[in-house]
Amino acid sequence: MFSDYFWIFLSVILKGLILIIFLLFTVAFFTVLERKLMSAVQRRRGPNVAGLFGVLQGAADGVKLIIKETVIPSSSNPAIFVLSPIFTFIISLMGWVILPFSVGAVFANVNLGILYFFAVSSLGVYTIIMAGWSSNSKYAFLGALRSAAQMISYEVAIGFTILTVFICAGSLNLTAIVLAQQQIWYVFPLFPMFVVFFVSALAETNRHPFDLPEAEAELVSGYNVEYSAMGFALFFLGEYANILLMSASMSLLFLGGWLPPFDFLSFIPGPIWLGLKISIFAILFIIIRAVLPRYRYDQLMTLGWKVFVPVTLGWLFLVAGVLVAFDSLPNIIYLS
Protein backbone atom coordinates (compact mmCIF):
# COMPACT_ATOMS: atom_id res chain seq x y z
CA MET A 1 0.00 0.00 0.00
CA PHE A 2 2.74 2.45 0.95
CA SER A 3 4.72 1.65 -2.18
CA ASP A 4 1.66 2.35 -4.37
CA TYR A 5 1.21 5.80 -2.84
CA PHE A 6 4.93 6.46 -3.19
CA TRP A 7 4.94 5.69 -6.90
CA ILE A 8 1.81 7.77 -7.46
CA PHE A 9 3.42 10.68 -5.62
CA LEU A 10 6.65 10.24 -7.59
CA SER A 11 4.77 10.19 -10.92
CA VAL A 12 2.92 13.39 -10.02
CA ILE A 13 6.20 15.10 -9.10
CA LEU A 14 7.84 13.98 -12.34
CA LYS A 15 4.92 15.13 -14.48
CA GLY A 16 4.96 18.48 -12.69
CA LEU A 17 8.70 18.93 -13.31
CA ILE A 18 8.31 18.01 -16.97
CA LEU A 19 5.48 20.53 -17.32
CA ILE A 20 7.48 23.31 -15.64
CA ILE A 21 10.64 22.66 -17.67
CA PHE A 22 8.66 22.47 -20.92
CA LEU A 23 6.88 25.73 -20.12
CA LEU A 24 10.12 27.52 -19.21
CA PHE A 25 11.76 26.50 -22.50
CA THR A 26 8.64 27.50 -24.43
CA VAL A 27 8.52 30.93 -22.78
CA ALA A 28 12.25 31.47 -23.46
CA PHE A 29 11.83 30.80 -27.18
CA PHE A 30 8.57 32.77 -27.27
CA THR A 31 10.38 35.90 -26.05
CA VAL A 32 12.99 35.47 -28.79
CA LEU A 33 10.24 35.00 -31.38
CA GLU A 34 8.55 38.19 -30.18
CA ARG A 35 11.73 40.23 -30.46
CA LYS A 36 12.47 38.78 -33.90
CA LEU A 37 9.00 39.49 -35.27
CA MET A 38 8.86 43.00 -33.82
CA SER A 39 12.27 43.82 -35.26
CA ALA A 40 11.10 42.57 -38.67
CA VAL A 41 7.93 44.72 -38.51
CA GLN A 42 9.96 47.77 -37.43
CA ARG A 43 12.68 47.13 -40.08
CA ARG A 44 15.58 46.65 -37.70
CA ARG A 45 17.83 43.83 -36.56
CA GLY A 46 16.65 41.82 -33.58
CA PRO A 47 18.72 39.60 -31.27
CA ASN A 48 21.48 37.98 -33.36
CA VAL A 49 24.44 37.38 -31.04
CA ALA A 50 23.57 34.63 -28.53
CA GLY A 51 23.39 31.35 -30.45
CA LEU A 52 22.55 30.73 -34.09
CA PHE A 53 20.41 33.63 -35.35
CA GLY A 54 20.02 34.74 -31.71
CA VAL A 55 17.82 31.78 -30.65
CA LEU A 56 19.62 31.54 -27.30
CA GLN A 57 18.97 35.18 -26.39
CA GLY A 58 16.17 34.20 -24.01
CA ALA A 59 18.46 31.80 -22.14
CA ALA A 60 21.16 34.49 -21.96
CA ASP A 61 18.69 37.02 -20.54
CA GLY A 62 17.51 34.45 -17.98
CA VAL A 63 21.06 33.74 -16.79
CA LYS A 64 21.74 37.47 -16.54
CA LEU A 65 18.66 38.06 -14.38
CA ILE A 66 19.45 35.08 -12.14
CA ILE A 67 22.99 36.25 -11.30
CA LYS A 68 22.02 39.89 -10.71
CA GLU A 69 21.51 41.20 -7.19
CA THR A 70 17.92 41.43 -5.92
CA VAL A 71 17.26 44.95 -4.63
CA ILE A 72 14.50 45.33 -2.03
CA PRO A 73 13.47 48.98 -1.44
CA SER A 74 13.94 50.08 2.17
CA SER A 75 10.42 51.57 2.32
CA SER A 76 8.70 48.43 0.99
CA ASN A 77 7.01 45.59 2.82
CA PRO A 78 9.76 42.96 2.29
CA ALA A 79 7.73 39.78 2.83
CA ILE A 80 4.89 40.66 0.44
CA PHE A 81 7.35 42.30 -1.97
CA VAL A 82 9.31 39.05 -2.32
CA LEU A 83 6.29 36.71 -2.36
CA SER A 84 4.33 38.58 -5.06
CA PRO A 85 6.43 37.50 -8.10
CA ILE A 86 6.68 33.95 -6.71
CA PHE A 87 2.89 33.69 -6.44
CA THR A 88 2.52 35.21 -9.92
CA PHE A 89 4.69 32.50 -11.44
CA ILE A 90 3.00 29.69 -9.46
CA ILE A 91 -0.48 30.86 -10.52
CA SER A 92 0.61 30.99 -14.16
CA LEU A 93 1.67 27.33 -13.88
CA MET A 94 -1.52 26.22 -12.09
CA GLY A 95 -3.69 26.86 -15.13
CA TRP A 96 -1.75 24.40 -17.28
CA VAL A 97 -2.52 21.33 -15.16
CA ILE A 98 -6.06 20.94 -16.56
CA LEU A 99 -5.28 21.64 -20.23
CA PRO A 100 -5.45 18.43 -22.32
CA PHE A 101 -2.94 17.98 -25.16
CA SER A 102 -4.84 14.92 -26.44
CA VAL A 103 -7.31 12.34 -25.14
CA GLY A 104 -5.83 11.22 -21.82
CA ALA A 105 -2.75 13.44 -22.20
CA VAL A 106 -3.61 15.78 -19.35
CA PHE A 107 -2.03 16.38 -15.95
CA ALA A 108 -5.40 16.42 -14.12
CA ASN A 109 -8.64 15.52 -15.92
CA VAL A 110 -10.94 17.69 -13.79
CA ASN A 111 -14.69 17.50 -14.40
CA LEU A 112 -15.10 21.18 -13.55
CA GLY A 113 -12.03 22.18 -15.56
CA ILE A 114 -13.54 25.40 -16.93
CA LEU A 115 -14.43 26.63 -13.43
CA TYR A 116 -10.92 25.76 -12.24
CA PHE A 117 -9.40 27.68 -15.18
CA PHE A 118 -11.60 30.71 -14.50
CA ALA A 119 -10.77 30.65 -10.78
CA VAL A 120 -7.02 30.39 -11.36
CA SER A 121 -7.00 33.18 -13.92
CA SER A 122 -8.82 35.41 -11.42
CA LEU A 123 -6.12 34.91 -8.78
CA GLY A 124 -3.62 36.93 -10.80
CA VAL A 125 -5.33 40.15 -9.67
CA TYR A 126 -4.26 39.57 -6.07
CA THR A 127 -0.57 39.14 -6.87
CA ILE A 128 -0.53 42.36 -8.89
CA ILE A 129 -2.23 44.28 -6.06
CA MET A 130 0.28 42.78 -3.62
CA ALA A 131 3.20 43.87 -5.81
CA GLY A 132 1.93 47.41 -6.29
CA TRP A 133 1.02 47.98 -2.65
CA SER A 134 4.13 46.40 -1.11
CA SER A 135 6.47 48.47 -3.32
CA ASN A 136 5.31 51.65 -1.54
CA SER A 137 5.63 53.57 -4.80
CA LYS A 138 3.02 55.83 -6.40
CA TYR A 139 3.76 54.54 -9.89
CA ALA A 140 3.64 50.88 -8.87
CA PHE A 141 0.43 51.33 -6.88
CA LEU A 142 -1.33 53.22 -9.69
CA GLY A 143 -0.28 50.54 -12.17
CA ALA A 144 -1.61 47.83 -9.84
CA LEU A 145 -4.98 49.61 -9.49
CA ARG A 146 -5.25 49.98 -13.25
CA SER A 147 -4.40 46.34 -13.80
CA ALA A 148 -6.89 45.11 -11.17
CA ALA A 149 -9.75 47.19 -12.63
CA GLN A 150 -8.87 46.08 -16.15
CA MET A 151 -8.63 42.36 -15.36
CA ILE A 152 -11.83 42.30 -13.30
CA SER A 153 -13.74 44.16 -16.04
CA TYR A 154 -12.78 41.79 -18.84
CA GLU A 155 -13.17 38.64 -16.74
CA VAL A 156 -16.93 39.27 -16.81
CA ALA A 157 -16.98 39.05 -20.62
CA ILE A 158 -14.72 35.98 -20.55
CA GLY A 159 -17.09 34.34 -18.06
CA PHE A 160 -20.14 34.84 -20.31
CA THR A 161 -18.14 33.52 -23.27
CA ILE A 162 -17.16 30.37 -21.39
CA LEU A 163 -20.79 29.87 -20.33
CA THR A 164 -21.84 29.94 -23.98
CA VAL A 165 -19.30 27.25 -24.85
CA PHE A 166 -20.44 25.24 -21.83
CA ILE A 167 -24.11 25.12 -22.83
CA CYS A 168 -23.14 24.15 -26.39
CA ALA A 169 -20.87 21.30 -25.29
CA GLY A 170 -22.89 20.21 -22.28
CA SER A 171 -19.81 19.77 -20.11
CA LEU A 172 -17.30 21.76 -18.08
CA ASN A 173 -14.59 19.22 -18.85
CA LEU A 174 -12.10 20.53 -21.43
CA THR A 175 -11.61 17.11 -23.03
CA ALA A 176 -15.38 16.77 -23.51
CA ILE A 177 -15.57 20.29 -24.96
CA VAL A 178 -12.90 19.43 -27.55
CA LEU A 179 -14.58 16.14 -28.45
CA ALA A 180 -17.89 17.98 -28.89
CA GLN A 181 -16.25 19.91 -31.77
CA GLN A 182 -15.62 16.86 -33.94
CA GLN A 183 -18.35 17.91 -36.39
CA ILE A 184 -17.75 21.67 -36.35
CA TRP A 185 -15.40 23.93 -34.44
CA TYR A 186 -17.14 26.44 -32.18
CA VAL A 187 -15.30 29.34 -33.84
CA PHE A 188 -17.87 29.20 -36.69
CA PRO A 189 -21.24 29.24 -34.83
CA LEU A 190 -19.82 31.34 -31.96
CA PHE A 191 -17.59 33.68 -33.97
CA PRO A 192 -18.63 36.90 -32.12
CA MET A 193 -17.84 35.20 -28.79
CA PHE A 194 -14.48 34.08 -30.18
CA VAL A 195 -13.61 37.68 -31.10
CA VAL A 196 -14.67 38.91 -27.66
CA PHE A 197 -12.64 36.19 -25.96
CA PHE A 198 -9.54 37.03 -28.01
CA VAL A 199 -9.74 40.77 -27.31
CA SER A 200 -10.49 40.09 -23.63
CA ALA A 201 -7.45 37.81 -23.50
CA LEU A 202 -5.34 40.75 -24.69
CA ALA A 203 -6.74 42.87 -21.85
CA GLU A 204 -6.43 40.04 -19.31
CA THR A 205 -2.72 39.62 -20.05
CA ASN A 206 -2.06 43.40 -20.15
CA ARG A 207 -0.93 43.30 -23.77
CA HIS A 208 -1.21 45.89 -26.52
CA PRO A 209 -3.41 47.74 -27.13
CA PHE A 210 -4.47 47.31 -23.49
CA ASP A 211 -1.08 47.58 -21.76
CA LEU A 212 -2.16 50.57 -19.68
CA PRO A 213 -0.94 49.07 -16.35
CA GLU A 214 2.58 49.04 -17.82
CA ALA A 215 2.40 52.33 -19.70
CA GLU A 216 6.05 53.34 -19.98
CA ALA A 217 5.29 56.97 -20.81
CA GLU A 218 3.13 57.52 -17.71
CA LEU A 219 3.97 54.86 -15.13
CA VAL A 220 7.59 53.99 -16.07
CA SER A 221 6.83 50.24 -15.91
CA GLY A 222 3.69 49.87 -13.82
CA TYR A 223 3.30 47.58 -10.83
CA ASN A 224 6.74 45.94 -11.31
CA VAL A 225 8.77 49.16 -11.50
CA GLU A 226 10.60 48.46 -8.21
CA TYR A 227 11.53 44.87 -9.11
CA SER A 228 14.89 43.72 -10.40
CA ALA A 229 16.80 40.50 -11.04
CA MET A 230 14.83 37.32 -10.26
CA GLY A 231 11.70 39.15 -9.06
CA PHE A 232 11.35 40.88 -12.42
CA ALA A 233 12.15 37.60 -14.20
CA LEU A 234 9.31 35.80 -12.40
CA PHE A 235 6.83 38.52 -13.37
CA PHE A 236 8.12 38.28 -16.95
CA LEU A 237 7.78 34.48 -16.99
CA GLY A 238 4.30 34.68 -15.47
CA GLU A 239 3.10 37.19 -18.06
CA TYR A 240 4.31 35.18 -21.04
CA ALA A 241 3.09 31.89 -19.54
CA ASN A 242 -0.35 33.51 -19.23
CA ILE A 243 -0.21 34.56 -22.90
CA LEU A 244 0.47 30.95 -23.91
CA LEU A 245 -2.23 29.78 -21.48
CA MET A 246 -4.81 32.07 -23.08
CA SER A 247 -3.71 30.91 -26.54
CA ALA A 248 -4.14 27.29 -25.47
CA SER A 249 -7.57 27.96 -23.95
CA MET A 250 -8.77 29.66 -27.16
CA SER A 251 -7.51 26.70 -29.17
CA LEU A 252 -9.36 24.23 -26.93
CA LEU A 253 -12.60 26.19 -26.62
CA PHE A 254 -13.03 27.40 -30.19
CA LEU A 255 -10.60 25.68 -32.60
CA GLY A 256 -11.09 22.04 -31.68
CA GLY A 257 -7.93 21.66 -29.61
CA TRP A 258 -5.93 18.71 -30.96
CA LEU A 259 -8.53 17.90 -33.67
CA PRO A 260 -7.33 18.37 -37.28
CA PRO A 261 -9.27 20.71 -39.59
CA PHE A 262 -9.93 17.87 -42.06
CA ASP A 263 -10.24 14.12 -41.54
CA PHE A 264 -7.55 13.24 -44.09
CA LEU A 265 -5.03 15.08 -41.89
CA SER A 266 -5.79 12.91 -38.86
CA PHE A 267 -2.50 11.00 -39.33
CA ILE A 268 -0.70 13.99 -37.80
CA PRO A 269 -0.58 13.60 -33.97
CA GLY A 270 -3.04 15.71 -31.99
CA PRO A 271 -0.47 17.54 -29.82
CA ILE A 272 1.16 18.89 -33.00
CA TRP A 273 -2.16 20.39 -34.12
CA LEU A 274 -2.68 21.94 -30.70
CA GLY A 275 0.85 23.35 -30.70
CA LEU A 276 0.31 24.82 -34.16
CA LYS A 277 -2.91 26.56 -33.10
CA ILE A 278 -1.26 27.93 -29.94
CA SER A 279 1.60 29.24 -32.08
CA ILE A 280 -0.82 31.06 -34.39
CA PHE A 281 -2.45 32.86 -31.46
CA ALA A 282 0.95 33.68 -29.92
CA ILE A 283 2.08 35.24 -33.21
CA LEU A 284 -1.16 37.27 -33.31
CA PHE A 285 -0.37 38.61 -29.83
CA ILE A 286 3.03 39.75 -31.09
CA ILE A 287 1.78 41.30 -34.35
CA ILE A 288 -0.92 43.24 -32.50
CA ARG A 289 1.72 44.63 -30.13
CA ALA A 290 3.80 45.77 -33.10
CA VAL A 291 1.08 47.52 -35.12
CA LEU A 292 -1.62 48.89 -32.79
CA PRO A 293 -1.48 52.02 -30.62
CA ARG A 294 -2.53 52.04 -26.98
CA TYR A 295 -6.13 52.68 -25.90
CA ARG A 296 -7.04 55.49 -23.53
CA TYR A 297 -8.15 54.22 -20.15
CA ASP A 298 -11.72 55.47 -20.53
CA GLN A 299 -11.93 53.73 -23.93
CA LEU A 300 -10.68 50.53 -22.32
CA MET A 301 -13.36 50.53 -19.61
CA THR A 302 -16.09 51.59 -22.04
CA LEU A 303 -15.25 48.71 -24.37
CA GLY A 304 -15.35 46.22 -21.52
CA TRP A 305 -18.53 47.29 -19.72
CA LYS A 306 -20.63 48.96 -22.44
CA VAL A 307 -19.78 46.74 -25.41
CA PHE A 308 -18.42 43.33 -24.43
CA VAL A 309 -20.64 42.61 -21.42
CA PRO A 310 -23.96 43.39 -23.23
CA VAL A 311 -22.84 41.58 -26.39
CA THR A 312 -21.72 38.42 -24.58
CA LEU A 313 -24.79 38.38 -22.34
CA GLY A 314 -27.12 38.82 -25.32
CA TRP A 315 -25.32 36.15 -27.34
CA LEU A 316 -25.53 33.77 -24.35
CA PHE A 317 -29.32 34.17 -24.20
CA LEU A 318 -29.55 33.84 -27.99
CA VAL A 319 -27.58 30.58 -28.09
CA ALA A 320 -29.52 29.16 -25.14
CA GLY A 321 -32.82 30.14 -26.78
CA VAL A 322 -31.87 28.54 -30.10
CA LEU A 323 -30.80 25.30 -28.39
CA VAL A 324 -34.03 25.15 -26.37
CA ALA A 325 -36.20 26.04 -29.37
CA PHE A 326 -34.73 23.25 -31.49
CA ASP A 327 -34.68 20.85 -28.54
CA SER A 328 -30.93 20.35 -28.94
CA LEU A 329 -29.71 21.47 -25.53
CA PRO A 330 -27.13 18.80 -24.66
CA ASN A 331 -27.26 16.81 -21.47
CA ILE A 332 -24.61 17.67 -18.93
CA ILE A 333 -21.79 15.19 -19.48
CA TYR A 334 -18.90 14.73 -17.05
CA LEU A 335 -15.83 12.70 -17.88
CA SER A 336 -14.21 10.92 -14.98
Coordinates of N, CA, C and O in Angstrom, one line a residue, residues 3 10 83 106 151 190 242 250 252 299:
S3 N 4.0 1.5 -0.9 CA 4.7 1.7 -2.2 C 3.9 2.2 -3.3 O 4.3 3.0 -4.2
L10 N 5.5 10.0 -6.8 CA 6.6 10.2 -7.6 C 6.2 10.6 -9.0 O 6.8 11.5 -9.7
L83 N 7.2 37.8 -2.0 CA 6.3 36.7 -2.4 C 5.5 37.0 -3.6 O 5.0 36.0 -4.3
V106 N -3.3 14.6 -20.2 CA -3.6 15.8 -19.3 C -3.1 15.5 -17.9 O -3.1 14.4 -17.5
M151 N -8.5 43.8 -15.3 CA -8.6 42.4 -15.4 C -10.0 42.0 -14.9 O -10.7 41.1 -15.4
L190 N -20.0 30.4 -33.1 CA -19.8 31.3 -32.0 C -18.7 32.4 -32.3 O -18.0 32.8 -31.4
N242 N 1.1 33.2 -19.1 CA -0.4 33.5 -19.2 C -0.8 33.8 -20.7 O -1.9 33.4 -21.1
M250 N -8.0 29.3 -25.9 CA -8.8 29.7 -27.2 C -8.7 28.5 -28.2 O -9.8 28.2 -28.8
L252 N -8.5 25.3 -27.4 CA -9.4 24.2 -26.9 C -10.8 24.6 -27.0 O -11.7 23.7 -27.3
Q299 N -11.5 54.6 -22.8 CA -11.9 53.7 -23.9 C -11.9 52.3 -23.6 O -12.7 51.5 -23.9

